[in-house]
PDB file of C-alpha atoms in Angstrom:
ATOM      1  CA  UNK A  19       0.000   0.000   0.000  1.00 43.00           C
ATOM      2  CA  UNK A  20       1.629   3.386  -1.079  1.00 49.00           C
ATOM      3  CA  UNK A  21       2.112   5.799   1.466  1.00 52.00           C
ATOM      4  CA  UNK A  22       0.008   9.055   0.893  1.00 51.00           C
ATOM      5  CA  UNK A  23       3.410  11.034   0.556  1.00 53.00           C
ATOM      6  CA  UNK A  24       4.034   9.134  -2.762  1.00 51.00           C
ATOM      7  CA  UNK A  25       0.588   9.906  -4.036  1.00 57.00           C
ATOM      8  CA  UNK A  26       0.995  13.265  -5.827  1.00 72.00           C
ATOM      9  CA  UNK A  27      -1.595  16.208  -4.284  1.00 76.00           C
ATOM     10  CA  UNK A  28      -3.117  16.696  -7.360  1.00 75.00           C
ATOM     11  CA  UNK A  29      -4.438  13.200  -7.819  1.00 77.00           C
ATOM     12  CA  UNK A  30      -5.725  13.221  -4.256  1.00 77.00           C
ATOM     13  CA  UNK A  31      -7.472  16.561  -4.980  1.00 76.00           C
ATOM     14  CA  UNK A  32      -9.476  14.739  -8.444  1.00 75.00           C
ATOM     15  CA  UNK A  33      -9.833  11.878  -6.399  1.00 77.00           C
ATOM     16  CA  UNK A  34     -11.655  14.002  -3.622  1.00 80.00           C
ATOM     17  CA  UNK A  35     -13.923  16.120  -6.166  1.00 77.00           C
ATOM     18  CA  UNK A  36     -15.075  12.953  -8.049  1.00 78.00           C
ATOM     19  CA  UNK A  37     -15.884  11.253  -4.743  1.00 77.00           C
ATOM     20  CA  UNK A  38     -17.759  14.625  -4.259  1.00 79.00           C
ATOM     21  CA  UNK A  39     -20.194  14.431  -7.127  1.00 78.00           C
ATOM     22  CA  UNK A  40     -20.958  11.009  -5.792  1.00 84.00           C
ATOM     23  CA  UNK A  41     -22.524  12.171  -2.284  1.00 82.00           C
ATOM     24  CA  UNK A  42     -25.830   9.827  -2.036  1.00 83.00           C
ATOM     25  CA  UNK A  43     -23.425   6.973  -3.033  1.00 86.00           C
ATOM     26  CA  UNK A  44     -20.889   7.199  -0.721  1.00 85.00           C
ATOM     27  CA  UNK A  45     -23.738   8.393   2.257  1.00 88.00           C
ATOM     28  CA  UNK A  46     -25.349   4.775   1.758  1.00 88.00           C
ATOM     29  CA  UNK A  47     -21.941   2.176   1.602  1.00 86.00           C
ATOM     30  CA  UNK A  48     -20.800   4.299   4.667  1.00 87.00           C
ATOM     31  CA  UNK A  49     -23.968   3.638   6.399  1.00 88.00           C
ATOM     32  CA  UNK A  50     -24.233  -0.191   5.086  1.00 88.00           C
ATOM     33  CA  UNK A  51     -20.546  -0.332   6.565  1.00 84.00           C
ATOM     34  CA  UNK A  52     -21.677   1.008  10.232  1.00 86.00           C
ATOM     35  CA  UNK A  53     -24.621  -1.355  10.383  1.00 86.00           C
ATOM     36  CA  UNK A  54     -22.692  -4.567   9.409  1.00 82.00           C
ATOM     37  CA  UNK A  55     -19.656  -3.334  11.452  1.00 78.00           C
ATOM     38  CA  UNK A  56     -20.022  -6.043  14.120  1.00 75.00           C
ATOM     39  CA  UNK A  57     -20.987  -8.799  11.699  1.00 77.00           C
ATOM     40  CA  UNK A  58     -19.560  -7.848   9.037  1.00 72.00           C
ATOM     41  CA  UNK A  59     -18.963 -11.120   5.931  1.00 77.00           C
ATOM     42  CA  UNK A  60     -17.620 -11.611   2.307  1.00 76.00           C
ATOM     43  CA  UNK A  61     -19.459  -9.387   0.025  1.00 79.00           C
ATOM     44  CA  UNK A  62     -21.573  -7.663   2.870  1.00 81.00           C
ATOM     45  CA  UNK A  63     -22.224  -4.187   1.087  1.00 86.00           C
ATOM     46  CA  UNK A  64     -20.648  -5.275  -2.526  1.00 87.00           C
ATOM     47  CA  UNK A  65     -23.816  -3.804  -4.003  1.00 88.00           C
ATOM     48  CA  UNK A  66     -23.303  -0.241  -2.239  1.00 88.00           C
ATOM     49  CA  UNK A  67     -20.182  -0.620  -3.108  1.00 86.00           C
ATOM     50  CA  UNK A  68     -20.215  -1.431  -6.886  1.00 90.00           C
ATOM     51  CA  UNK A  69     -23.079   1.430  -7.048  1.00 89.00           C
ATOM     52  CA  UNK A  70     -20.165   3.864  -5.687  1.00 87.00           C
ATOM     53  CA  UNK A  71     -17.444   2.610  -8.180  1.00 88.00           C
ATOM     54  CA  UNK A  72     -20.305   2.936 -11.546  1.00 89.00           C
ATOM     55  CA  UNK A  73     -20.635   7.023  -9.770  1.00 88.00           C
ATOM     56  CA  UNK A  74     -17.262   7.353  -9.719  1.00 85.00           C
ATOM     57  CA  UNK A  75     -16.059   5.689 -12.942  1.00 88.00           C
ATOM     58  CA  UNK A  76     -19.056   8.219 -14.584  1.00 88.00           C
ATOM     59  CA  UNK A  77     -17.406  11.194 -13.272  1.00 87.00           C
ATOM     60  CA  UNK A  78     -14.443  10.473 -14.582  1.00 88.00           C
ATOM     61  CA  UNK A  79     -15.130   9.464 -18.005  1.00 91.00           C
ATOM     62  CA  UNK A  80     -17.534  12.884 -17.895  1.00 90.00           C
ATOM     63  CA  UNK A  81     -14.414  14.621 -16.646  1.00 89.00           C
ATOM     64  CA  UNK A  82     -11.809  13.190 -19.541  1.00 91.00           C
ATOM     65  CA  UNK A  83     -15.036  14.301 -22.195  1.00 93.00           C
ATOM     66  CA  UNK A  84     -15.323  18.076 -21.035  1.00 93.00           C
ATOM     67  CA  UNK A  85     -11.224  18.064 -21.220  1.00 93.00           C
ATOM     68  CA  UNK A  86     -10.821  16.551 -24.704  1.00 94.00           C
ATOM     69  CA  UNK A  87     -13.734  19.074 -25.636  1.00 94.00           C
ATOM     70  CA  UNK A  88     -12.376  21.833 -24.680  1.00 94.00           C
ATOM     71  CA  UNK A  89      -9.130  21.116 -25.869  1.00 93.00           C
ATOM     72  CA  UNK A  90     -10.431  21.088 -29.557  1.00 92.00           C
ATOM     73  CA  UNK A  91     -11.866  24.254 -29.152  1.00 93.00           C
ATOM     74  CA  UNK A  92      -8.862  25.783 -27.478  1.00 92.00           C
ATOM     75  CA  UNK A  93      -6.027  24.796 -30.170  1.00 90.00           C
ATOM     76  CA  UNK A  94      -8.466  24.940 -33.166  1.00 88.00           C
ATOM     77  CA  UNK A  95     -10.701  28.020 -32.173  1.00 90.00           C
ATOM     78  CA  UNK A  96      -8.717  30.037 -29.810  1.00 89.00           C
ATOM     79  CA  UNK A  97     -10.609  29.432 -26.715  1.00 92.00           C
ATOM     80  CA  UNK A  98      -8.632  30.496 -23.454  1.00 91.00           C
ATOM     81  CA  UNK A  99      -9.485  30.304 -19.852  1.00 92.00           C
ATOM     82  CA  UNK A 100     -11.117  31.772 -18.087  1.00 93.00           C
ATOM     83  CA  UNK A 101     -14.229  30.526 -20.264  1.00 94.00           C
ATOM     84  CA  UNK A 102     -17.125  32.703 -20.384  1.00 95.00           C
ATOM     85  CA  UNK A 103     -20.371  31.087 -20.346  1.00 96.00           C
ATOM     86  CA  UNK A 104     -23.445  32.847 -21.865  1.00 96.00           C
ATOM     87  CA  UNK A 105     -26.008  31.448 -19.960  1.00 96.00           C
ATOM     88  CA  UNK A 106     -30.230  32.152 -20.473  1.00 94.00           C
ATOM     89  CA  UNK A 107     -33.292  31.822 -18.632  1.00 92.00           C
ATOM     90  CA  UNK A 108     -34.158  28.208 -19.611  1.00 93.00           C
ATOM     91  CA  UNK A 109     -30.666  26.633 -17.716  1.00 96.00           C
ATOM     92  CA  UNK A 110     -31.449  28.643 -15.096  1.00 94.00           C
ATOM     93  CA  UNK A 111     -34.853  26.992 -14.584  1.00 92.00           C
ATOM     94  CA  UNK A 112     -33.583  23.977 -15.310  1.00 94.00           C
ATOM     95  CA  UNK A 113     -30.437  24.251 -12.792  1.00 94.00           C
ATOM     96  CA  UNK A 114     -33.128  25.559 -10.227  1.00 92.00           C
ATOM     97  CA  UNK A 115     -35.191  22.688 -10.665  1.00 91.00           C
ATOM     98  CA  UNK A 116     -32.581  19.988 -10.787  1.00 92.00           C
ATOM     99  CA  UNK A 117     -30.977  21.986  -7.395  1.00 91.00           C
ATOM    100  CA  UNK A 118     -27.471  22.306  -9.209  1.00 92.00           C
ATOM    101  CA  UNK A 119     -24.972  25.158  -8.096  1.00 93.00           C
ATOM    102  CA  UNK A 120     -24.052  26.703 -11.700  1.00 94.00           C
ATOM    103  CA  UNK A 121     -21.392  28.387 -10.375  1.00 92.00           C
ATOM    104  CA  UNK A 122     -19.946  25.814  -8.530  1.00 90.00           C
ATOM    105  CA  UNK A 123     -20.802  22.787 -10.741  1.00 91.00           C
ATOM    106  CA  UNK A 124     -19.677  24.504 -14.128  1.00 94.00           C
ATOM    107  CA  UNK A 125     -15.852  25.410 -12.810  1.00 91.00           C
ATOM    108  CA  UNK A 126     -15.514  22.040 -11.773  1.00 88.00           C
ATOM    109  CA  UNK A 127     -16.936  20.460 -15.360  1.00 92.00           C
ATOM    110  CA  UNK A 128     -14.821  22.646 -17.462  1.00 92.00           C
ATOM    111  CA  UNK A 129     -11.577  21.978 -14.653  1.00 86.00           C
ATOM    112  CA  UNK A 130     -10.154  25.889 -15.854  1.00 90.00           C
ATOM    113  CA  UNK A 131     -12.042  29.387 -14.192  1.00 92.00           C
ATOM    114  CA  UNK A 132     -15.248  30.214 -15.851  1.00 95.00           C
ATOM    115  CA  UNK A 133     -16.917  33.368 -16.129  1.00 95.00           C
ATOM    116  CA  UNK A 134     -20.360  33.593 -16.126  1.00 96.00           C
ATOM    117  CA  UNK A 135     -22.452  36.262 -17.995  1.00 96.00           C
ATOM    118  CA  UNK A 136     -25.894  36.796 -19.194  1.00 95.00           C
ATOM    119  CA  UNK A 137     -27.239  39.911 -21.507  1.00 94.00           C
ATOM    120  CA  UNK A 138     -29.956  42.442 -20.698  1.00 92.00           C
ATOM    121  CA  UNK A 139     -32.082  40.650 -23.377  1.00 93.00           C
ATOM    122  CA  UNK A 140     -32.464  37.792 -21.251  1.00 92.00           C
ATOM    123  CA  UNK A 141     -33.084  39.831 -17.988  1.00 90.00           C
ATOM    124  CA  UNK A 142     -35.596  41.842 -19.933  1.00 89.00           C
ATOM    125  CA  UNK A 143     -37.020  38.447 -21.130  1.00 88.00           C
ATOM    126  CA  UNK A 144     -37.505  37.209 -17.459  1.00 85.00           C
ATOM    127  CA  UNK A 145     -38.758  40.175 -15.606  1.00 76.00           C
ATOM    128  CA  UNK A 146     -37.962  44.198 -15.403  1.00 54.00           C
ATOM    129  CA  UNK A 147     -34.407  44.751 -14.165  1.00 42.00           C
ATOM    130  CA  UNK A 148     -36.332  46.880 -11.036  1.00 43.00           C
ATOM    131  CA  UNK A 149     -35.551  46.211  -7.355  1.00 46.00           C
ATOM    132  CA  UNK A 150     -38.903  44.809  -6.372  1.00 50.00           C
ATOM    133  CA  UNK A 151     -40.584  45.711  -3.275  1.00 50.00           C
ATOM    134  CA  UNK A 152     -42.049  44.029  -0.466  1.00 51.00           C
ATOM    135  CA  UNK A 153     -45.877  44.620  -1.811  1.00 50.00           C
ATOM    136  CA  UNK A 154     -45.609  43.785  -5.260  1.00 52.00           C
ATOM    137  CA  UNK A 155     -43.156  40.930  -4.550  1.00 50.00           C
ATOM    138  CA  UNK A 156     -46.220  38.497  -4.298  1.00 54.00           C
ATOM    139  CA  UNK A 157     -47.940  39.562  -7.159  1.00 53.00           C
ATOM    140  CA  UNK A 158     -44.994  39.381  -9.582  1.00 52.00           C
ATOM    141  CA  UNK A 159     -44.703  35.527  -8.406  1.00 51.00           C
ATOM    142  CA  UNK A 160     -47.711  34.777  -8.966  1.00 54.00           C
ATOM    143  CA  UNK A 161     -47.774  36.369 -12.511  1.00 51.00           C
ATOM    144  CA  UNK A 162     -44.751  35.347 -13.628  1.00 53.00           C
ATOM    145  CA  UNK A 163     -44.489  32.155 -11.781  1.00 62.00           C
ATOM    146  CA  UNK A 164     -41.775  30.676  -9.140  1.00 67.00           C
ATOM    147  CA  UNK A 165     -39.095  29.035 -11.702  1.00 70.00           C
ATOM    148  CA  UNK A 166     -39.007  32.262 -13.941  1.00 79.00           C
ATOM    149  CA  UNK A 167     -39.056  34.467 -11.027  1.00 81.00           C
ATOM    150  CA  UNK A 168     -36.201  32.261  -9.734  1.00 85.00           C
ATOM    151  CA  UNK A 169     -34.497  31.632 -12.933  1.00 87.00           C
ATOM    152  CA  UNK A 170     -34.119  36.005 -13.079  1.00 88.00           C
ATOM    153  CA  UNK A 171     -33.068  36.247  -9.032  1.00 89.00           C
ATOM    154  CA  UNK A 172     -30.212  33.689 -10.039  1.00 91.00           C
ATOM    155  CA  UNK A 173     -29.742  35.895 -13.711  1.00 92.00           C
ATOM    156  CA  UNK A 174     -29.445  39.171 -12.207  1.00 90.00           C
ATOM    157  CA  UNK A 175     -25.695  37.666 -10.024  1.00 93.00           C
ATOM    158  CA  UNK A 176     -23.835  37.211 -13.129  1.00 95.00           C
ATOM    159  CA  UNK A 177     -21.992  39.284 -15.267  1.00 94.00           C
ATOM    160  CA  UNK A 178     -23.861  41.629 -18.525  1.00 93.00           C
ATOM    161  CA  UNK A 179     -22.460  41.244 -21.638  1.00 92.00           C
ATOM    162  CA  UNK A 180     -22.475  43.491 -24.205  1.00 89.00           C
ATOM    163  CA  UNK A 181     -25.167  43.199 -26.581  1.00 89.00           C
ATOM    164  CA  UNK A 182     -26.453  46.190 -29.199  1.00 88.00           C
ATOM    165  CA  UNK A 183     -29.630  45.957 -29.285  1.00 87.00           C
ATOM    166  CA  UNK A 184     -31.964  48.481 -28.947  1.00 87.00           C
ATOM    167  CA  UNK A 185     -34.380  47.666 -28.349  1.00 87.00           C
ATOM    168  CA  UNK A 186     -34.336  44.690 -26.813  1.00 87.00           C
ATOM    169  CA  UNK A 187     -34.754  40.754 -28.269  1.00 90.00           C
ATOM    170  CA  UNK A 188     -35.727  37.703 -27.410  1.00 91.00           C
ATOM    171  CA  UNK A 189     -33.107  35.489 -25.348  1.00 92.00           C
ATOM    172  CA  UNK A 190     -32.844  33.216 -28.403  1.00 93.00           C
ATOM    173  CA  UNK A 191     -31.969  36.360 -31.016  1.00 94.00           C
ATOM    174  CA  UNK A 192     -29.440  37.850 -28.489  1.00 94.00           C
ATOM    175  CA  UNK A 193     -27.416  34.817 -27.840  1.00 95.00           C
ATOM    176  CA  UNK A 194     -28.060  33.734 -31.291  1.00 94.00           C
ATOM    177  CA  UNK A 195     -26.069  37.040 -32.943  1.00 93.00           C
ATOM    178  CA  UNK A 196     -23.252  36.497 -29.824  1.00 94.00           C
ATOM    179  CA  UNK A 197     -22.431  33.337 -30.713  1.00 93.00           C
ATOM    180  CA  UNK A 198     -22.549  34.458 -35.033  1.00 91.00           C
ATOM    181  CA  UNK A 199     -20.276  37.248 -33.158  1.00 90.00           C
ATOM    182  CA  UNK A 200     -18.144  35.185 -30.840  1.00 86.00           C
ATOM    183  CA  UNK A 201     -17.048  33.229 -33.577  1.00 82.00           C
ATOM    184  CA  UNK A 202     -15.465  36.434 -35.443  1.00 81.00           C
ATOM    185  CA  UNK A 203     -13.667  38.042 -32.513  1.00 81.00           C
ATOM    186  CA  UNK A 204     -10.941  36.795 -30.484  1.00 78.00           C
ATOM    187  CA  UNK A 205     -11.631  37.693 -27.485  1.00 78.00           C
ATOM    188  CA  UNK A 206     -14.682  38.126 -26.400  1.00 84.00           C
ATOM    189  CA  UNK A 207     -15.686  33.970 -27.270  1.00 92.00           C
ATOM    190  CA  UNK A 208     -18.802  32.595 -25.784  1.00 95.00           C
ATOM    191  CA  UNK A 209     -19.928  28.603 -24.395  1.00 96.00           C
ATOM    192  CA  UNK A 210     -22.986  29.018 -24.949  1.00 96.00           C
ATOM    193  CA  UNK A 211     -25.364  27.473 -22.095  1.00 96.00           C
ATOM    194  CA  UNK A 212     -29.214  27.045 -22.576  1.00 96.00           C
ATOM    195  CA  UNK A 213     -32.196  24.545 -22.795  1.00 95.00           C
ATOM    196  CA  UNK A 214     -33.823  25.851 -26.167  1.00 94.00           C
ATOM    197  CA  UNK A 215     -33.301  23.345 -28.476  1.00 94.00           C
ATOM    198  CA  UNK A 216     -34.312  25.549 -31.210  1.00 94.00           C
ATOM    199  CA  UNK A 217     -31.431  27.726 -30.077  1.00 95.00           C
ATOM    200  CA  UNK A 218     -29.314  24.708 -30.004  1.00 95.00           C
ATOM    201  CA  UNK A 219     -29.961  23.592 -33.381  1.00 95.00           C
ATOM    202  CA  UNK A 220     -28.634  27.212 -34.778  1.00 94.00           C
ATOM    203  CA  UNK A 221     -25.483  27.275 -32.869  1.00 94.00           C
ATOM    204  CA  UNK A 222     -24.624  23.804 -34.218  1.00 94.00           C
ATOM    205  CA  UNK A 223     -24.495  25.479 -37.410  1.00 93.00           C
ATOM    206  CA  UNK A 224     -22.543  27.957 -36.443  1.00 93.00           C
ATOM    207  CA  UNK A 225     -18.351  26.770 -36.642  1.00 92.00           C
ATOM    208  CA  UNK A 226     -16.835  27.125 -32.991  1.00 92.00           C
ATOM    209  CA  UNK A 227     -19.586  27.150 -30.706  1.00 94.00           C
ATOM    210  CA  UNK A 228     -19.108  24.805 -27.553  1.00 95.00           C
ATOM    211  CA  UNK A 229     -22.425  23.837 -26.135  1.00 96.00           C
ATOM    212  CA  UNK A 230     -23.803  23.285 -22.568  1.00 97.00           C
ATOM    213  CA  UNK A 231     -27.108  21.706 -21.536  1.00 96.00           C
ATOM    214  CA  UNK A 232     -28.715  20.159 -18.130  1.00 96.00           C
ATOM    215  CA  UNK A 233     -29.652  16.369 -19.250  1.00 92.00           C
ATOM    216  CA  UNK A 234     -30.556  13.895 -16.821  1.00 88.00           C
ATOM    217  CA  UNK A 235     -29.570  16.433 -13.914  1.00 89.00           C
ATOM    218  CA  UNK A 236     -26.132  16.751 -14.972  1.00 91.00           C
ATOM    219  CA  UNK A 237     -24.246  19.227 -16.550  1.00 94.00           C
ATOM    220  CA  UNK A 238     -23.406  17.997 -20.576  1.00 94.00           C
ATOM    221  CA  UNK A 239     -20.781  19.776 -22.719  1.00 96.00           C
ATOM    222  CA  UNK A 240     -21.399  18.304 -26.623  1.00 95.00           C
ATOM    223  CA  UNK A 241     -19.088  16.630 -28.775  1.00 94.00           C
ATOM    224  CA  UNK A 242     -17.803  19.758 -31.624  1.00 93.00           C
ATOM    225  CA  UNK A 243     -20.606  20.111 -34.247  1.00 92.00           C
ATOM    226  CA  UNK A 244     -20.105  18.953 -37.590  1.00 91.00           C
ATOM    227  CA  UNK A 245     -20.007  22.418 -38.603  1.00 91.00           C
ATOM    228  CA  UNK A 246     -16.721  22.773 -36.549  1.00 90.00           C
ATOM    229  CA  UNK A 247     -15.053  19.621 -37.444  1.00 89.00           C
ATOM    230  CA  UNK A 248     -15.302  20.588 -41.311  1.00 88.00           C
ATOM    231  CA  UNK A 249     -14.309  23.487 -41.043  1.00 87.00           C
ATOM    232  CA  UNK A 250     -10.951  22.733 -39.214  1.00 82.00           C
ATOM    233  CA  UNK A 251     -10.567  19.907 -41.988  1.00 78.00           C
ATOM    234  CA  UNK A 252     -10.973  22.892 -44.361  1.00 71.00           C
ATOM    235  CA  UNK A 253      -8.314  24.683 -42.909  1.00 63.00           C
ATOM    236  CA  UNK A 254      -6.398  21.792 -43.180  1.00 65.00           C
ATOM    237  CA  UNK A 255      -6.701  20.885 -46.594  1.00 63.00           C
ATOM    238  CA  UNK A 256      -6.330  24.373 -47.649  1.00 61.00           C
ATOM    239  CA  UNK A 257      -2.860  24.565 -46.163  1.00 66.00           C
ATOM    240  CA  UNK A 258      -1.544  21.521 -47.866  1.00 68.00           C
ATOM    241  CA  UNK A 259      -3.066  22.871 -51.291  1.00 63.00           C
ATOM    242  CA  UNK A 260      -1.065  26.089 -50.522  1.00 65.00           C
ATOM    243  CA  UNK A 261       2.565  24.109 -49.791  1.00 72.00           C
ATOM    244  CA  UNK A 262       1.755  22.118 -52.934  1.00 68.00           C
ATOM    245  CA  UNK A 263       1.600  25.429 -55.049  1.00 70.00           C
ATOM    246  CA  UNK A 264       4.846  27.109 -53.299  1.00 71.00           C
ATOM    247  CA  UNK A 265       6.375  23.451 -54.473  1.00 70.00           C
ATOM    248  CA  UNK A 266       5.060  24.651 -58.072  1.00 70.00           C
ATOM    249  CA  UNK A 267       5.736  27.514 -58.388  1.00 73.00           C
ATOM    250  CA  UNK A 268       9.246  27.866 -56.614  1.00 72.00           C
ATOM    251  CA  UNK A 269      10.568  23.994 -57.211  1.00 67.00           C
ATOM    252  CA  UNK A 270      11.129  21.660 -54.151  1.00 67.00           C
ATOM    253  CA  UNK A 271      13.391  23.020 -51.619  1.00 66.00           C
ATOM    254  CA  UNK A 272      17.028  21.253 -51.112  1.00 66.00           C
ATOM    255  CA  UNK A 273      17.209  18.477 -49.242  1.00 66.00           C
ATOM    256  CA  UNK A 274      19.553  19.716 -45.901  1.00 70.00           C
ATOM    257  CA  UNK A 275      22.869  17.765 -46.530  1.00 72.00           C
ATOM    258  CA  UNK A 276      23.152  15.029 -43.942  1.00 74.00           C
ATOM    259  CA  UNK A 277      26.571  15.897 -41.929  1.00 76.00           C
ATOM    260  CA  UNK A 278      28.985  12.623 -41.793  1.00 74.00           C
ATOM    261  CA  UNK A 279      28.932  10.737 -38.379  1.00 75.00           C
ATOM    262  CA  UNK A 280      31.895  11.015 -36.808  1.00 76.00           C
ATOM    263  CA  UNK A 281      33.649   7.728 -35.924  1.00 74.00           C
ATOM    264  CA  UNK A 282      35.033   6.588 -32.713  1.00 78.00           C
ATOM    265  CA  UNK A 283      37.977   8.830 -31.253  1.00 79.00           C
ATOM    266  CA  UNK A 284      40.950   7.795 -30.775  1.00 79.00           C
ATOM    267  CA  UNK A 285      43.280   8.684 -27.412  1.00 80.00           C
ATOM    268  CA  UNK A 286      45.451  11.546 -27.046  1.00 81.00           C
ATOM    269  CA  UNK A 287      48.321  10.490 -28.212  1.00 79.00           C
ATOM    270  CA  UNK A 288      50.528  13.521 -25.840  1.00 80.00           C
ATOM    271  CA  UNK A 289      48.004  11.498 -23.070  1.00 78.00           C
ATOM    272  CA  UNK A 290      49.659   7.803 -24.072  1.00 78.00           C
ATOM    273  CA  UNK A 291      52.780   6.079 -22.332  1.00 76.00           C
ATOM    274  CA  UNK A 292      55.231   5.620 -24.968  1.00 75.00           C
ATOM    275  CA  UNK A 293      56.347   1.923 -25.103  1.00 73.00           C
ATOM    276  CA  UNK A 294      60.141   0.628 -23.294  1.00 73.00           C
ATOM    277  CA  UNK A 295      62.485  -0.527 -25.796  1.00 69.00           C
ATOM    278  CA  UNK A 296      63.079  -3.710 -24.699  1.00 65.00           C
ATOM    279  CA  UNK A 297      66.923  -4.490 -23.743  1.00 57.00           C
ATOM    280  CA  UNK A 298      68.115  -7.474 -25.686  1.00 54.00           C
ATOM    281  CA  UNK A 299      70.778  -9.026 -23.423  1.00 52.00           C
ATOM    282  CA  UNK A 300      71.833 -12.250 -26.144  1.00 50.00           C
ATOM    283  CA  UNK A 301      71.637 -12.942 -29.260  1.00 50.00           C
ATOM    284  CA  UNK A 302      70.955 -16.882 -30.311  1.00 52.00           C
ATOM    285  CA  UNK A 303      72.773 -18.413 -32.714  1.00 52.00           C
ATOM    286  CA  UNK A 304      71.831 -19.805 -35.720  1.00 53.00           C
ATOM    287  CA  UNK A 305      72.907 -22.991 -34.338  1.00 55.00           C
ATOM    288  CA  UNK A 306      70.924 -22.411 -30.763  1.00 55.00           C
ATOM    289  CA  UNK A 307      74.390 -21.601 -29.257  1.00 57.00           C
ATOM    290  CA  UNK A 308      74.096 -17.853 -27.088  1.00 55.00           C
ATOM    291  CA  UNK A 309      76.250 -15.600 -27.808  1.00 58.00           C
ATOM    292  CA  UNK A 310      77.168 -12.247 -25.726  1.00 61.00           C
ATOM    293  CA  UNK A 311      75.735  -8.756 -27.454  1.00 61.00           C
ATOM    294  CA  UNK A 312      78.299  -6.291 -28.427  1.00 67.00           C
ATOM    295  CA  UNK A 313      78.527  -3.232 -26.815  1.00 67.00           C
ATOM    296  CA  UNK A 314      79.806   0.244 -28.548  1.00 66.00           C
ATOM    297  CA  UNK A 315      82.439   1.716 -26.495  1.00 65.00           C
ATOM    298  CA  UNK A 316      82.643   5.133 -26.577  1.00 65.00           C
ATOM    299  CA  UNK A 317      85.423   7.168 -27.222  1.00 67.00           C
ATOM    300  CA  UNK A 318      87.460   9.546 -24.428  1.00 66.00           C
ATOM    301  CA  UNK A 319      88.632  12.527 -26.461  1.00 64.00           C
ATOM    302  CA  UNK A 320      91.215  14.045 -24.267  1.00 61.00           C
ATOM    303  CA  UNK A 321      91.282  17.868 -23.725  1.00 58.00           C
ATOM    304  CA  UNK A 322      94.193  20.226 -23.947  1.00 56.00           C
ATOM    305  CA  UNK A 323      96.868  17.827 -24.878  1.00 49.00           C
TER     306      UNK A 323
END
């Protein structure tokens, strides 16, 4: 069993936020666990247990999806953290009913900082942007009804984005001409969040859009649109055409000359012990006798004689 010191603190931290998301499944193996404590057996809470490792397996595949998502959309489209997320009216009913934390929930989907922002189109849309008094607080609820009254108390904490018109749309124009409008700029780029599948279905046609939903009371980021993958195929193809006509038109470039390895060195030879000229003491024979080695004698010149 590794020791917790050779677990890196980021893993531990993942490890922790999945087992998060997975609340009502961990609540009911812990309390299987404490009732079977004192006769505890083989298999006791295995199906607690396996229901806890589906959660948690699920949160991490949903986890690697919103990364490989958003990495598309960041090398291909330019996206950079933090995200902004236009968000309408219908998630915000949605998130409301479903009791999910947008705030909260969306950071930890995407894993980078999000912003999130709405437009006065879809304030105006929900109720007047007025600070409502006590009186008329009851009648607006009733009129307008608990989830949209909710929906715009939840609307009016985030961010306004700028939007020109005047005067005002429907949610589904406004975010509808962002996202046409996201895709153009660089900086100002826009996940767009709703429940209107009729706004859904025009944003899939637009190239570049990321897309957010509540299904099945989770948070879903979609797969790239068609749209986007073709046009990022596009680009692709269009670039090879382009090195194919600078081929053309200005001939293939040299090939680089490939430099010659160089072989093994050899020692220093300043660095190398010179050999010892071996002494020969005697000479054979040519009949196997010995025979003593001559020796040059040197001459004495006397001086001043």
């Amino acid at each position: 069993m590794p020791s917790e010191s050779s677990i890196p603190k980021q893993r531990l931290l993942k490890f922790a936020e999945y087992l998060s998301a997975c609340t009502p499944e961990v609540t009911l193996y812990g309390r299987c666990v404490a009732d079977k404590a004192e006769r505890i057996s083989h298999n006791a809470c295995s199906k607690e247990f396996d229901a806890l490792i589906k959660c948690f397996k699920k949160q991490v595949k949903r986890a690697k999806h919103s990364r490989r998502v958003m990495s598309f959309y960041k090398f291909k489209y330019g996206f950079q953290p933090p995200f902004n997320v236009l968000i309408d009216g219908t998630f915000c009913q949605a998130a409301l009913k479903n009791q999910i934390n947008i705030q909260e929930q969306v950071t930890k989907y995407l894993i980078e900082p999000t912003v999130l922002v709405t437009t006065k189109c879809v304030l105006k849309e929900l109720g007047k942007i007025l600070p409502v008094e006590n009186s008329v607080l009851k009648f607006i609820v009733e009129k307008i009804g608990r989830d949209v009254y909710g929906a715009f108390l939840i609307c009016k904490q985030f961010k306004i984005a700028k939007c020109p018109h005047t005067p005002v749309r429907s949610a589904a124009e406004c975010l509808s001409h962002l996202a046409r409008r996201s895709k153009k700029s660089e900086n100002s780029k826009y996940i767009i969040a709703t429940q209107d599948d009729a706004l859904l279905e025009q944003c899939r046609k637009i190239p570049g859009i990321p897309l957010m939903s509540i299904r099945f009371k989770t948070l879903i980021l979609e797969s790239p649109s068609e749209e986007s993958v073709k046009e990022t195929d596009q680009a692709a193809e269009e670039i090879e055409k382009v090195q194919a006509m600078k081929k053309e038109i200005l001939g293939e470039p040299e090939a680089p000359k490939k430099k010659k390895k160089k072989g093994p060195k050899r020692p220093n030879p300043l660095s190398m012990k010179k050999k010892q000229k071996t002494v020969v003491g005697a000479l054979k024979k040519d009949n196997g006798e010995k025979k003593k080695a001559r020796r040059k004698k040197k001459r004495i010149i006397l001086k001043n004689l």
